Amino acid sequence: MNNVLHLVWLVPFFPLVGFLITGLLRKQLSKPLTTIIGSGMVLASFIVSVLLFTEVKNGNTYVANLFDFISYGTLSIPFAFQIDQLSSLFLLIITGIGFLIHLYSSSYMHEENNEHFGRFFSYLNLFVFSMLLLVLGANYVIMFIGWEGVGLCSYLLIGYWFKNIEYGNAAKKAFIMNRIGDLGFLIAIFWLIAKLGTVTYTTHDGGGVFDLYQKLTRTDVIGITMLLFVGATGKSAQIPLYTWLPDAMAGPTPVSALIHAATMVTAGIYMIARSNILYTMAPETQSVVAAIGLATALFAATIAIKQNDIKKVLAYSTVSQLGYMFLGLGVGAYTGAVFHVMTHAFFKALLFLGAGSVIHAMHHEQDIRKMGGLAKKLPITHITFLIGCIAIAGIPPFSGFFSKDEILAFAYAKDPLYYYLGVAGAAMTAFYMFRLYATTFRGTFRGTEEQKHHLHESPAAMTIPLIVLAILAAVGGLIGIPESLVPDAHKLEHFLEPIFAKSNEIKMAALPEHHTEINLMVISVALALAMIIFAWVRYSKKPELNEPAGFGKVLADKWYIDELYNYAVVKPLQWLARFMNSFFEKKVVDGIVNGVGRMVTYTSRQVRLLQSGLVGNYVLLMVLSMLALFVVKFFIKK
């Protein structure tokens, strides 16, 4: 065993140290020093992650049992890290993208004072630490600790500007909606403990969850997988627990990039991919996962079409793309779903950071109707953002094409209806992304003269991450070239094969014939190109500047789902809270407590009269007591 694998604990350790230093010394550290420590710790994690990935690629895996975390009777839950094909790939995504976002933040957040700058970087480091804990955990309990950690960090970062009440409400919304999903995850963990006596994924002696899964009844496996999926719908923003993610745009733009690309929202996909054998054993749950994923992909895409906030368009795009990942998981395309996580990390981080560059140049303006013609003023941002748009639209040979079409091909093999609906969503994706691009970068500038005068390209600390991500978005998909185009070229599939081996043995997810798969690709790309050309021509010349009307207003107002939740859930709960406060709390709870107090006070006032100090009273009391004893004794004898 190579000693490099024993260094796995360093990967989460570095960001944890960065969190402690930048958090505790935020008032003393200068901005450059905070940047060096905060970014440097994530870079150190990335370097170790690369070394670990190299070892795993050479066929070595490792489980590091650091210490006993919970030990009670026969139940033993170690604090352990597992480094294998799946976790090592996610380590590269989290630490690599995370480092670029940290570097970008050093410039984007330069207006903050030293204390708040340090607070921001400490939260970012804690976010990365929590996500690393989530993917490295060798059992569901350690995963759950990281799971809760990213939930906490999302609250801290979305509400970073905590003096803004609206931003604080967005942070609370994210936190509370995720707790709903987390309850499902927690119940699933207890269910596994009750049925199998373990939550460890796999052990050398065959005593792990994925070794003993055949002991689970059909009801058990469906129940556990459905509960795990409930957790995933919250963390990865699927119907009905998706509305927190667009509101998460309240946080600084680097936070949006980190949540959407490298952490949090990918946690649900990771969890199901890790639990693939359980889902393969529960085809009913897989059908639910596919249906919810597809519905989310289409629903979010329709909303994105009419959004005018540059970050909101990207937010609903993320919800939609996550839907495609769940579609892939639901039809058995586990590798395709993980592949799309990776490519999505590249182009979505690029798009969010590009949007941040635009917002930075426009002095915090986010309405695309007030932009236009920025291509000449922001050349690097423009060309990198365009690459991101092409990648997410699924145009070959950019990265999004390979991962998206792999999912769609598996969807077609499962049910052609899945494919046709998926292609419709992909066409909408191409349309709204190039509506966003054309309205922002093409045509003439529609902002104020002051904004026009101050337009300039972002500093190098912001443009270098854009360039790196643009390269990854352009060529990252080449590690997953399908067999129908180039035989034996899907390197990612070969790499991840050990993770999904048992699922493939039980139920091999089949692709359609090569010629059919190529035809499906042609249809998908042709529709995407048609939408791109239409949106480019339409919105470059005449962008929509007026408020949407008719059905467009329904889409702009997000199908009124937030209003529905407000009336169906929030307001009834607020009414119940007011009732409990005004009646139950004051009349019942306080009434009982205060009544007991008044009774004790009254009783004590009466009892104190017994101690009057008058001898005559004491003699009378003695006589009455003797008389009472005589009466009692007389009646008892009777």
Tab-separated table of C-alpha atoms in Angstrom, residues 186-631:
chain	number	residue	atom	x	y	z
A	186	LEU	CA	-31.820	10.629	9.076
A	187	ILE	CA	-34.744	8.182	9.222
A	188	ALA	CA	-33.089	6.118	6.456
A	189	ILE	CA	-29.920	5.886	8.572
A	190	PHE	CA	-31.888	4.595	11.582
A	191	TRP	CA	-33.704	2.140	9.316
A	192	LEU	CA	-30.372	0.735	8.104
A	193	ILE	CA	-29.136	0.401	11.686
A	194	ALA	CA	-32.328	-1.398	12.708
A	195	LYS	CA	-32.227	-3.859	9.796
A	196	LEU	CA	-28.508	-4.396	9.147
A	197	GLY	CA	-26.809	-3.166	12.317
A	198	THR	CA	-24.372	-1.052	10.333
A	199	VAL	CA	-24.135	2.124	8.255
A	200	THR	CA	-20.647	1.473	6.869
A	201	TYR	CA	-20.641	1.162	3.085
A	202	THR	CA	-18.469	-1.922	2.825
A	203	THR	CA	-15.981	-3.814	4.977
A	204	HIS	CA	-13.238	-6.368	4.401
A	205	ASP	CA	-15.227	-9.050	6.222
A	206	GLY	CA	-18.410	-8.400	4.216
A	207	GLY	CA	-20.274	-6.661	7.021
A	208	GLY	CA	-21.153	-3.389	5.273
A	209	VAL	CA	-24.455	-2.103	3.904
A	210	PHE	CA	-23.472	-2.866	0.317
A	211	ASP	CA	-22.383	-6.360	1.364
A	212	LEU	CA	-25.552	-7.205	3.314
A	213	TYR	CA	-28.142	-5.499	1.089
A	214	GLN	CA	-29.698	-8.857	0.156
A	215	LYS	CA	-30.905	-9.214	3.757
A	216	LEU	CA	-33.225	-6.257	3.224
A	217	THR	CA	-36.816	-7.013	2.290
A	218	ARG	CA	-38.417	-5.333	-0.710
A	219	THR	CA	-40.279	-2.986	1.625
A	220	ASP	CA	-37.052	-2.124	3.416
A	221	VAL	CA	-35.087	-1.280	0.283
A	222	ILE	CA	-37.902	0.797	-1.218
A	223	GLY	CA	-38.436	2.643	2.058
A	224	ILE	CA	-34.746	3.349	2.619
A	225	THR	CA	-34.102	4.504	-0.953
A	226	MET	CA	-37.187	6.717	-0.987
A	227	LEU	CA	-36.125	8.351	2.279
A	228	LEU	CA	-32.606	8.888	0.963
A	229	PHE	CA	-34.140	10.454	-2.140
A	230	VAL	CA	-36.180	12.806	0.052
A	231	GLY	CA	-32.863	13.993	1.476
A	232	ALA	CA	-31.487	14.381	-2.039
A	233	THR	CA	-34.486	16.444	-3.224
A	234	GLY	CA	-33.759	18.981	-0.504
A	235	LYS	CA	-30.014	19.226	-0.909
A	236	SER	CA	-30.046	19.014	-4.720
A	237	ALA	CA	-33.134	21.226	-5.204
A	238	GLN	CA	-35.664	18.942	-6.872
A	239	ILE	CA	-39.441	19.247	-6.930
A	240	PRO	CA	-40.949	20.068	-4.450
A	241	LEU	CA	-37.952	21.303	-2.400
A	242	TYR	CA	-36.257	23.396	-5.074
A	243	THR	CA	-37.439	26.951	-4.332
A	244	TRP	CA	-34.609	27.706	-1.901
A	245	LEU	CA	-31.931	27.511	-4.597
A	246	PRO	CA	-32.968	30.520	-6.751
A	247	ASP	CA	-33.340	32.580	-3.558
A	248	ALA	CA	-29.796	31.562	-2.624
A	249	MET	CA	-28.662	34.164	-5.155
A	250	ALA	CA	-28.877	36.606	-2.229
A	251	GLY	CA	-25.319	35.581	-1.341
A	252	PRO	CA	-22.218	36.978	-3.075
A	253	THR	CA	-21.675	35.586	-6.580
A	254	PRO	CA	-18.675	33.394	-5.608
A	255	VAL	CA	-20.989	31.707	-3.098
A	256	SER	CA	-23.464	30.991	-5.885
A	257	ALA	CA	-20.682	29.433	-7.941
A	258	LEU	CA	-19.507	27.299	-5.017
A	259	ILE	CA	-23.010	26.070	-4.113
A	260	HIS	CA	-24.040	25.365	-7.709
A	261	ALA	CA	-20.834	23.904	-9.076
A	262	ALA	CA	-18.582	22.277	-6.489
A	263	THR	CA	-20.540	21.699	-3.279
A	264	MET	CA	-24.001	21.308	-1.758
A	265	VAL	CA	-26.299	20.739	-4.755
A	266	THR	CA	-24.138	17.878	-6.028
A	267	ALA	CA	-24.409	16.123	-2.652
A	268	GLY	CA	-27.701	14.416	-3.516
A	269	ILE	CA	-26.293	12.988	-6.746
A	270	TYR	CA	-23.216	11.761	-4.904
A	271	MET	CA	-25.332	10.068	-2.224
A	272	ILE	CA	-27.486	8.182	-4.721
A	273	ALA	CA	-24.483	7.274	-6.874
A	274	ARG	CA	-22.737	5.949	-3.763
A	275	SER	CA	-25.898	3.990	-2.865
A	276	ASN	CA	-26.372	2.717	-6.433
A	277	ILE	CA	-26.758	-0.938	-5.464
A	278	LEU	CA	-29.724	-0.110	-3.192
A	279	TYR	CA	-31.417	1.866	-5.975
A	280	THR	CA	-30.792	-0.878	-8.509
A	281	MET	CA	-32.617	-3.213	-6.117
A	282	ALA	CA	-35.552	-0.777	-5.989
A	283	PRO	CA	-36.769	-0.137	-9.560
A	284	GLU	CA	-39.896	1.545	-8.165
A	285	THR	CA	-37.736	4.176	-6.486
A	286	GLN	CA	-35.666	4.567	-9.632
A	287	SER	CA	-38.835	5.341	-11.594
A	288	VAL	CA	-39.735	8.030	-9.045
A	289	VAL	CA	-36.208	9.475	-9.237
A	290	ALA	CA	-36.345	9.600	-13.049
A	291	ALA	CA	-39.827	11.139	-13.117
A	292	ILE	CA	-39.027	13.805	-10.515
A	293	GLY	CA	-35.716	14.585	-12.210
A	294	LEU	CA	-37.295	14.967	-15.637
A	295	ALA	CA	-40.172	17.060	-14.287
A	296	THR	CA	-37.709	19.328	-12.489
A	297	ALA	CA	-35.547	19.687	-15.598
A	298	LEU	CA	-38.511	20.803	-17.711
A	299	PHE	CA	-40.215	22.921	-15.047
A	300	ALA	CA	-37.102	24.903	-14.141
A	301	ALA	CA	-36.219	25.402	-17.808
A	302	THR	CA	-39.603	27.035	-18.509
A	303	ILE	CA	-39.018	29.465	-15.633
A	304	ALA	CA	-35.484	30.325	-16.790
A	305	ILE	CA	-36.837	31.420	-20.189
A	306	LYS	CA	-38.430	34.569	-18.735
A	307	GLN	CA	-36.031	35.556	-15.940
A	308	ASN	CA	-34.209	38.879	-16.313
A	309	ASP	CA	-31.850	38.660	-13.334
A	310	ILE	CA	-28.584	37.262	-14.707
A	311	LYS	CA	-28.034	35.114	-11.608
A	312	LYS	CA	-31.639	33.878	-11.461
A	313	VAL	CA	-31.389	32.549	-15.028
A	314	LEU	CA	-28.301	30.571	-14.013
A	315	ALA	CA	-29.960	29.436	-10.776
A	316	TYR	CA	-32.953	27.911	-12.558
A	317	SER	CA	-30.539	26.486	-15.092
A	318	THR	CA	-28.806	24.664	-12.236
A	319	VAL	CA	-32.116	23.276	-10.974
A	320	SER	CA	-32.841	22.062	-14.509
A	321	GLN	CA	-29.401	20.476	-14.977
A	322	LEU	CA	-29.670	18.740	-11.620
A	323	GLY	CA	-32.931	17.304	-12.932
A	324	TYR	CA	-30.997	15.737	-15.816
A	325	MET	CA	-28.561	14.194	-13.344
A	326	PHE	CA	-31.432	12.614	-11.411
A	327	LEU	CA	-32.939	11.428	-14.696
A	328	GLY	CA	-29.635	9.681	-15.353
A	329	LEU	CA	-29.630	8.081	-11.903
A	330	GLY	CA	-33.242	6.985	-12.374
A	331	VAL	CA	-32.609	5.206	-15.669
A	332	GLY	CA	-29.444	3.503	-14.421
A	333	ALA	CA	-26.953	5.823	-16.120
A	334	TYR	CA	-24.901	6.238	-12.951
A	335	THR	CA	-21.695	7.045	-14.799
A	336	GLY	CA	-23.530	9.529	-17.016
A	337	ALA	CA	-24.982	11.308	-13.964
A	338	VAL	CA	-21.557	11.599	-12.301
A	339	PHE	CA	-20.091	12.673	-15.653
A	340	HIS	CA	-22.676	15.454	-15.868
A	341	VAL	CA	-21.825	16.513	-12.306
A	342	MET	CA	-18.237	16.994	-13.444
A	343	THR	CA	-18.936	18.841	-16.696
A	344	HIS	CA	-21.636	20.916	-15.002
A	345	ALA	CA	-19.089	21.938	-12.364
A	346	PHE	CA	-16.874	23.294	-15.137
A	347	PHE	CA	-19.385	25.279	-17.155
A	348	LYS	CA	-21.657	26.364	-14.288
A	349	ALA	CA	-18.766	27.689	-12.202
A	350	LEU	CA	-17.600	29.464	-15.359
A	351	LEU	CA	-21.035	30.972	-16.007
A	352	PHE	CA	-21.552	32.154	-12.444
A	353	LEU	CA	-18.093	33.663	-12.188
A	354	GLY	CA	-18.635	35.235	-15.620
A	355	ALA	CA	-21.902	36.685	-14.359
A	356	GLY	CA	-20.018	38.023	-11.349
A	357	SER	CA	-17.535	39.694	-13.678
A	358	VAL	CA	-20.429	41.355	-15.516
A	359	ILE	CA	-22.046	42.457	-12.246
A	360	HIS	CA	-18.679	43.805	-11.079
A	361	ALA	CA	-18.291	45.836	-14.273
A	362	MET	CA	-21.905	47.081	-14.092
A	363	HIS	CA	-21.559	48.258	-10.478
A	364	HIS	CA	-23.790	45.513	-9.019
A	365	GLU	CA	-26.485	45.729	-11.703
A	366	GLN	CA	-28.026	42.293	-12.353
A	367	ASP	CA	-30.914	43.083	-14.745
A	368	ILE	CA	-29.881	41.936	-18.227
A	369	ARG	CA	-32.337	44.416	-19.781
A	370	LYS	CA	-30.005	47.179	-18.602
A	371	MET	CA	-26.902	45.628	-20.150
A	372	GLY	CA	-26.124	44.852	-23.808
A	373	GLY	CA	-23.057	45.353	-25.988
A	374	LEU	CA	-20.586	44.232	-23.326
A	375	ALA	CA	-18.563	42.010	-25.667
A	376	LYS	CA	-16.131	44.785	-26.620
A	377	LYS	CA	-15.683	46.159	-23.112
A	378	LEU	CA	-15.252	42.760	-21.417
A	379	PRO	CA	-13.452	40.619	-24.018
A	380	ILE	CA	-12.192	37.851	-21.696
A	381	THR	CA	-15.468	37.642	-19.788
A	382	HIS	CA	-17.342	37.607	-23.107
A	383	ILE	CA	-15.451	34.792	-24.798
A	384	THR	CA	-15.315	32.610	-21.649
A	385	PHE	CA	-19.025	33.162	-20.972
A	386	LEU	CA	-19.792	32.214	-24.586
A	387	ILE	CA	-17.812	28.977	-24.156
A	388	GLY	CA	-19.854	28.216	-21.033
A	389	CYS	CA	-23.099	28.822	-22.939
A	390	ILE	CA	-22.038	26.529	-25.783
A	391	ALA	CA	-21.018	23.834	-23.280
A	392	ILE	CA	-24.302	23.874	-21.367
A	393	ALA	CA	-26.256	23.926	-24.646
A	394	GLY	CA	-24.662	20.577	-25.517
A	395	ILE	CA	-22.811	21.465	-28.721
A	396	PRO	CA	-19.941	19.095	-29.623
A	397	PRO	CA	-17.115	18.853	-28.814
A	398	PHE	CA	-17.751	20.946	-25.707
A	399	SER	CA	-18.115	19.102	-22.398
A	400	GLY	CA	-21.878	19.360	-21.879
A	401	PHE	CA	-22.582	17.512	-25.126
A	402	PHE	CA	-20.992	14.238	-24.019
A	403	SER	CA	-22.500	14.026	-20.535
A	404	LYS	CA	-25.969	15.286	-21.508
A	405	ASP	CA	-26.303	12.988	-24.506
A	406	GLU	CA	-25.117	9.979	-22.533
A	407	ILE	CA	-28.001	10.545	-20.100
A	408	LEU	CA	-30.459	11.084	-22.970
A	409	ALA	CA	-29.302	7.895	-24.702
A	410	PHE	CA	-29.908	5.830	-21.558
A	411	ALA	CA	-33.249	7.597	-21.129
A	412	TYR	CA	-34.250	6.559	-24.659
A	413	ALA	CA	-33.313	2.945	-23.906
A	414	LYS	CA	-35.488	3.037	-20.772
A	415	ASP	CA	-38.455	4.835	-22.351
A	416	PRO	CA	-38.444	6.929	-25.562
A	417	LEU	CA	-40.799	9.409	-23.877
A	418	TYR	CA	-38.041	10.209	-21.381
A	419	TYR	CA	-35.773	11.032	-24.318
A	420	TYR	CA	-38.218	13.281	-26.158
A	421	LEU	CA	-39.058	15.250	-23.016
A	422	GLY	CA	-35.372	15.443	-22.167
A	423	VAL	CA	-34.554	16.797	-25.623
A	424	ALA	CA	-37.299	19.405	-25.210
A	425	GLY	CA	-35.619	20.524	-21.989
A	426	ALA	CA	-32.236	20.611	-23.722
A	427	ALA	CA	-33.684	22.797	-26.486
A	428	MET	CA	-35.071	25.195	-23.877
A	429	THR	CA	-31.660	25.235	-22.201
A	430	ALA	CA	-29.979	26.333	-25.438
A	431	PHE	CA	-32.668	28.979	-25.940
A	432	TYR	CA	-32.592	30.649	-22.519
A	433	MET	CA	-28.800	30.536	-22.250
A	434	PHE	CA	-28.333	32.299	-25.581
A	435	ARG	CA	-31.161	34.696	-24.762
A	436	LEU	CA	-29.072	35.536	-21.704
A	437	TYR	CA	-25.857	35.763	-23.735
A	438	ALA	CA	-27.305	37.878	-26.556
A	439	THR	CA	-29.156	40.269	-24.230
A	440	THR	CA	-26.030	40.777	-22.133
A	441	PHE	CA	-23.188	40.858	-24.645
A	442	ARG	CA	-24.673	41.649	-28.072
A	443	GLY	CA	-26.516	44.692	-29.416
A	444	THR	CA	-26.077	48.146	-27.891
A	445	PHE	CA	-25.446	49.173	-24.309
A	446	ARG	CA	-28.626	50.051	-22.419
A	447	GLY	CA	-27.220	51.064	-19.028
A	448	THR	CA	-26.539	54.522	-17.647
A	449	GLU	CA	-23.802	56.822	-18.910
A	450	GLU	CA	-21.967	56.456	-15.613
A	451	GLN	CA	-21.995	52.661	-15.956
A	452	LYS	CA	-20.837	52.939	-19.552
A	453	HIS	CA	-17.989	55.235	-18.550
A	454	HIS	CA	-16.723	52.823	-15.896
A	455	LEU	CA	-17.041	49.596	-17.917
A	456	HIS	CA	-13.793	47.615	-17.828
A	457	GLU	CA	-12.525	44.069	-17.780
A	458	SER	CA	-12.132	42.412	-14.388
A	459	PRO	CA	-8.745	42.036	-12.666
A	460	ALA	CA	-6.494	39.049	-13.319
A	461	ALA	CA	-7.567	37.333	-10.094
A	462	MET	CA	-11.042	37.096	-11.634
A	463	THR	CA	-10.184	36.471	-15.291
A	464	ILE	CA	-7.600	33.702	-14.698
A	465	PRO	CA	-10.191	31.389	-13.077
A	466	LEU	CA	-12.522	32.204	-15.997
A	467	ILE	CA	-9.883	31.151	-18.523
A	468	VAL	CA	-9.055	27.913	-16.682
A	469	LEU	CA	-12.729	26.995	-16.350
A	470	ALA	CA	-13.363	27.855	-20.007
A	471	ILE	CA	-10.650	25.408	-21.054
A	472	LEU	CA	-12.145	22.709	-18.830
A	473	ALA	CA	-15.655	23.438	-20.137
A	474	ALA	CA	-14.372	23.141	-23.696
A	475	VAL	CA	-12.332	19.930	-23.441
A	476	GLY	CA	-13.451	18.280	-20.173
A	477	GLY	CA	-15.964	16.061	-21.932
A	478	LEU	CA	-13.297	14.267	-23.941
A	479	ILE	CA	-12.755	11.800	-21.090
A	480	GLY	CA	-16.212	10.405	-21.821
A	481	ILE	CA	-16.434	9.990	-25.605
A	482	PRO	CA	-19.191	7.423	-26.271
A	483	GLU	CA	-18.486	4.027	-27.794
A	484	SER	CA	-20.697	4.885	-30.766
A	485	LEU	CA	-18.210	7.583	-31.837
A	486	VAL	CA	-14.843	6.194	-30.725
A	487	PRO	CA	-14.510	2.607	-29.438
A	488	ASP	CA	-13.082	2.175	-25.941
A	489	ALA	CA	-12.689	5.960	-25.440
A	490	HIS	CA	-14.975	6.432	-22.425
A	491	LYS	CA	-12.187	6.671	-19.859
A	492	LEU	CA	-14.491	7.840	-17.067
A	493	GLU	CA	-16.714	4.757	-17.456
A	494	HIS	CA	-13.718	2.464	-17.113
A	495	PHE	CA	-12.461	4.437	-14.114
A	496	LEU	CA	-15.791	4.298	-12.244
A	497	GLU	CA	-16.563	0.683	-13.183
A	498	PRO	CA	-15.680	-0.776	-9.731
A	499	ILE	CA	-18.190	1.571	-8.029
A	500	PHE	CA	-21.112	0.435	-10.182
A	501	ALA	CA	-20.007	-3.168	-10.760
A	502	LYS	CA	-22.673	-4.801	-8.540
A	503	SER	CA	-25.452	-2.729	-10.088
A	504	ASN	CA	-24.316	-3.691	-13.558
A	505	GLU	CA	-24.222	-7.367	-12.591
A	506	ILE	CA	-27.815	-7.236	-11.356
A	507	LYS	CA	-29.309	-5.005	-14.001
A	508	MET	CA	-27.054	-3.781	-16.758
A	509	ALA	CA	-28.316	-0.453	-18.062
A	510	ALA	CA	-28.161	-0.797	-21.822
A	511	LEU	CA	-27.509	1.841	-24.449
A	512	PRO	CA	-29.334	1.753	-27.789
A	513	GLU	CA	-27.579	0.527	-30.933
A	514	HIS	CA	-24.694	2.712	-32.102
A	515	HIS	CA	-26.491	4.038	-35.164
A	516	THR	CA	-29.578	4.820	-33.064
A	517	GLU	CA	-27.451	6.610	-30.476
A	518	ILE	CA	-25.812	8.715	-33.200
A	519	ASN	CA	-29.222	9.627	-34.606
A	520	LEU	CA	-30.344	10.693	-31.133
A	521	MET	CA	-27.266	12.899	-30.844
A	522	VAL	CA	-27.970	14.491	-34.224
A	523	ILE	CA	-31.548	15.312	-33.211
A	524	SER	CA	-30.419	16.789	-29.901
A	525	VAL	CA	-27.657	18.920	-31.419
A	526	ALA	CA	-29.818	20.080	-34.338
A	527	LEU	CA	-32.546	21.314	-31.996
A	528	ALA	CA	-29.990	23.027	-29.775
A	529	LEU	CA	-28.384	24.777	-32.765
A	530	ALA	CA	-31.782	25.926	-34.030
A	531	MET	CA	-32.589	27.422	-30.619
A	532	ILE	CA	-29.160	29.066	-30.398
A	533	ILE	CA	-29.524	30.736	-33.799
A	534	PHE	CA	-33.060	31.882	-33.042
A	535	ALA	CA	-32.135	33.346	-29.641
A	536	TRP	CA	-28.932	34.952	-30.945
A	537	VAL	CA	-30.665	36.690	-33.836
A	538	ARG	CA	-33.813	37.577	-31.888
A	539	TYR	CA	-32.261	39.043	-28.745
A	540	SER	CA	-29.154	40.599	-30.277
A	541	LYS	CA	-31.301	42.920	-32.362
A	542	LYS	CA	-34.358	43.420	-30.171
A	543	PRO	CA	-34.087	42.267	-26.572
A	544	GLU	CA	-37.175	42.126	-24.381
A	545	LEU	CA	-37.120	45.361	-22.383
A	546	ASN	CA	-40.726	45.463	-21.227
A	547	GLU	CA	-42.301	43.605	-18.351
A	548	PRO	CA	-43.580	40.155	-19.447
A	549	ALA	CA	-47.300	39.762	-20.059
A	550	GLY	CA	-49.767	36.912	-20.424
A	551	PHE	CA	-48.265	33.443	-20.090
A	552	GLY	CA	-44.828	35.048	-20.064
A	553	LYS	CA	-45.721	36.678	-16.763
A	554	VAL	CA	-46.655	33.288	-15.323
A	555	LEU	CA	-43.177	32.026	-16.231
A	556	ALA	CA	-41.521	35.217	-14.987
A	557	ASP	CA	-43.372	34.800	-11.691
A	558	LYS	CA	-42.120	31.205	-11.476
A	559	TRP	CA	-45.537	29.584	-11.892
A	560	TYR	CA	-46.466	31.230	-8.581
A	561	ILE	CA	-45.039	28.272	-6.682
A	562	ASP	CA	-43.547	30.508	-4.001
A	563	GLU	CA	-46.924	32.166	-3.537
A	564	LEU	CA	-48.584	28.738	-3.364
A	565	TYR	CA	-46.137	27.585	-0.675
A	566	ASN	CA	-46.668	30.862	1.140
A	567	TYR	CA	-50.445	30.425	1.304
A	568	ALA	CA	-50.489	26.645	1.757
A	569	VAL	CA	-47.600	26.243	4.205
A	570	VAL	CA	-46.087	29.468	5.526
A	571	LYS	CA	-49.238	31.397	6.416
A	572	PRO	CA	-50.982	28.451	8.155
A	573	LEU	CA	-47.830	27.818	10.183
A	574	GLN	CA	-47.610	31.503	11.083
A	575	TRP	CA	-51.285	31.466	12.124
A	576	LEU	CA	-50.684	28.360	14.220
A	577	ALA	CA	-47.643	30.004	15.816
A	578	ARG	CA	-49.641	33.138	16.658
A	579	PHE	CA	-52.443	31.003	18.104
A	580	MET	CA	-50.019	28.960	20.194
A	581	ASN	CA	-48.375	32.173	21.411
A	582	SER	CA	-51.520	34.183	22.154
A	583	PHE	CA	-53.790	31.417	23.493
A	584	PHE	CA	-51.985	28.178	24.324
A	585	GLU	CA	-48.795	29.805	25.628
A	586	LYS	CA	-50.499	32.569	27.615
A	587	LYS	CA	-53.726	30.876	28.684
A	588	VAL	CA	-52.717	27.231	29.070
A	589	VAL	CA	-48.966	27.068	29.729
A	590	ASP	CA	-48.669	30.370	31.585
A	591	GLY	CA	-52.068	29.703	33.251
A	592	ILE	CA	-50.869	26.395	34.688
A	593	VAL	CA	-47.513	27.789	35.815
A	594	ASN	CA	-48.986	30.964	37.284
A	595	GLY	CA	-51.884	28.983	38.835
A	596	VAL	CA	-49.450	26.682	40.633
A	597	GLY	CA	-47.600	29.746	41.876
A	598	ARG	CA	-50.773	31.420	43.129
A	599	MET	CA	-51.912	28.184	44.802
A	600	VAL	CA	-48.602	27.792	46.625
A	601	THR	CA	-48.705	31.444	47.708
A	602	TYR	CA	-52.282	31.163	48.985
A	603	THR	CA	-51.593	27.878	50.774
A	604	SER	CA	-48.505	29.266	52.444
A	605	ARG	CA	-50.452	32.340	53.619
A	606	GLN	CA	-53.052	30.085	55.270
A	607	VAL	CA	-50.558	27.640	56.749
A	608	ARG	CA	-48.545	30.439	58.349
A	609	LEU	CA	-51.595	31.257	60.539
A	610	LEU	CA	-50.938	28.023	62.411
A	611	GLN	CA	-47.845	29.662	63.899
A	612	SER	CA	-49.634	32.545	65.694
A	613	GLY	CA	-47.631	32.488	68.934
A	614	LEU	CA	-50.811	32.352	71.099
A	615	VAL	CA	-50.871	29.464	73.645
A	616	GLY	CA	-54.678	29.360	73.612
A	617	ASN	CA	-54.730	28.690	69.883
A	618	TYR	CA	-52.195	25.876	70.254
A	619	VAL	CA	-54.304	24.246	73.057
A	620	LEU	CA	-57.439	24.505	70.891
A	621	LEU	CA	-55.585	22.962	67.938
A	622	MET	CA	-54.352	20.115	70.166
A	623	VAL	CA	-57.860	19.392	71.415
A	624	LEU	CA	-59.303	19.427	67.889
A	625	SER	CA	-56.539	17.087	66.697
A	626	MET	CA	-57.223	14.607	69.486
A	627	LEU	CA	-60.933	14.770	68.699
A	628	ALA	CA	-60.200	14.095	65.005
A	629	LEU	CA	-58.014	11.093	65.887
A	630	PHE	CA	-60.764	9.743	68.148
A	631	VAL	CA	-63.366	10.052	65.360
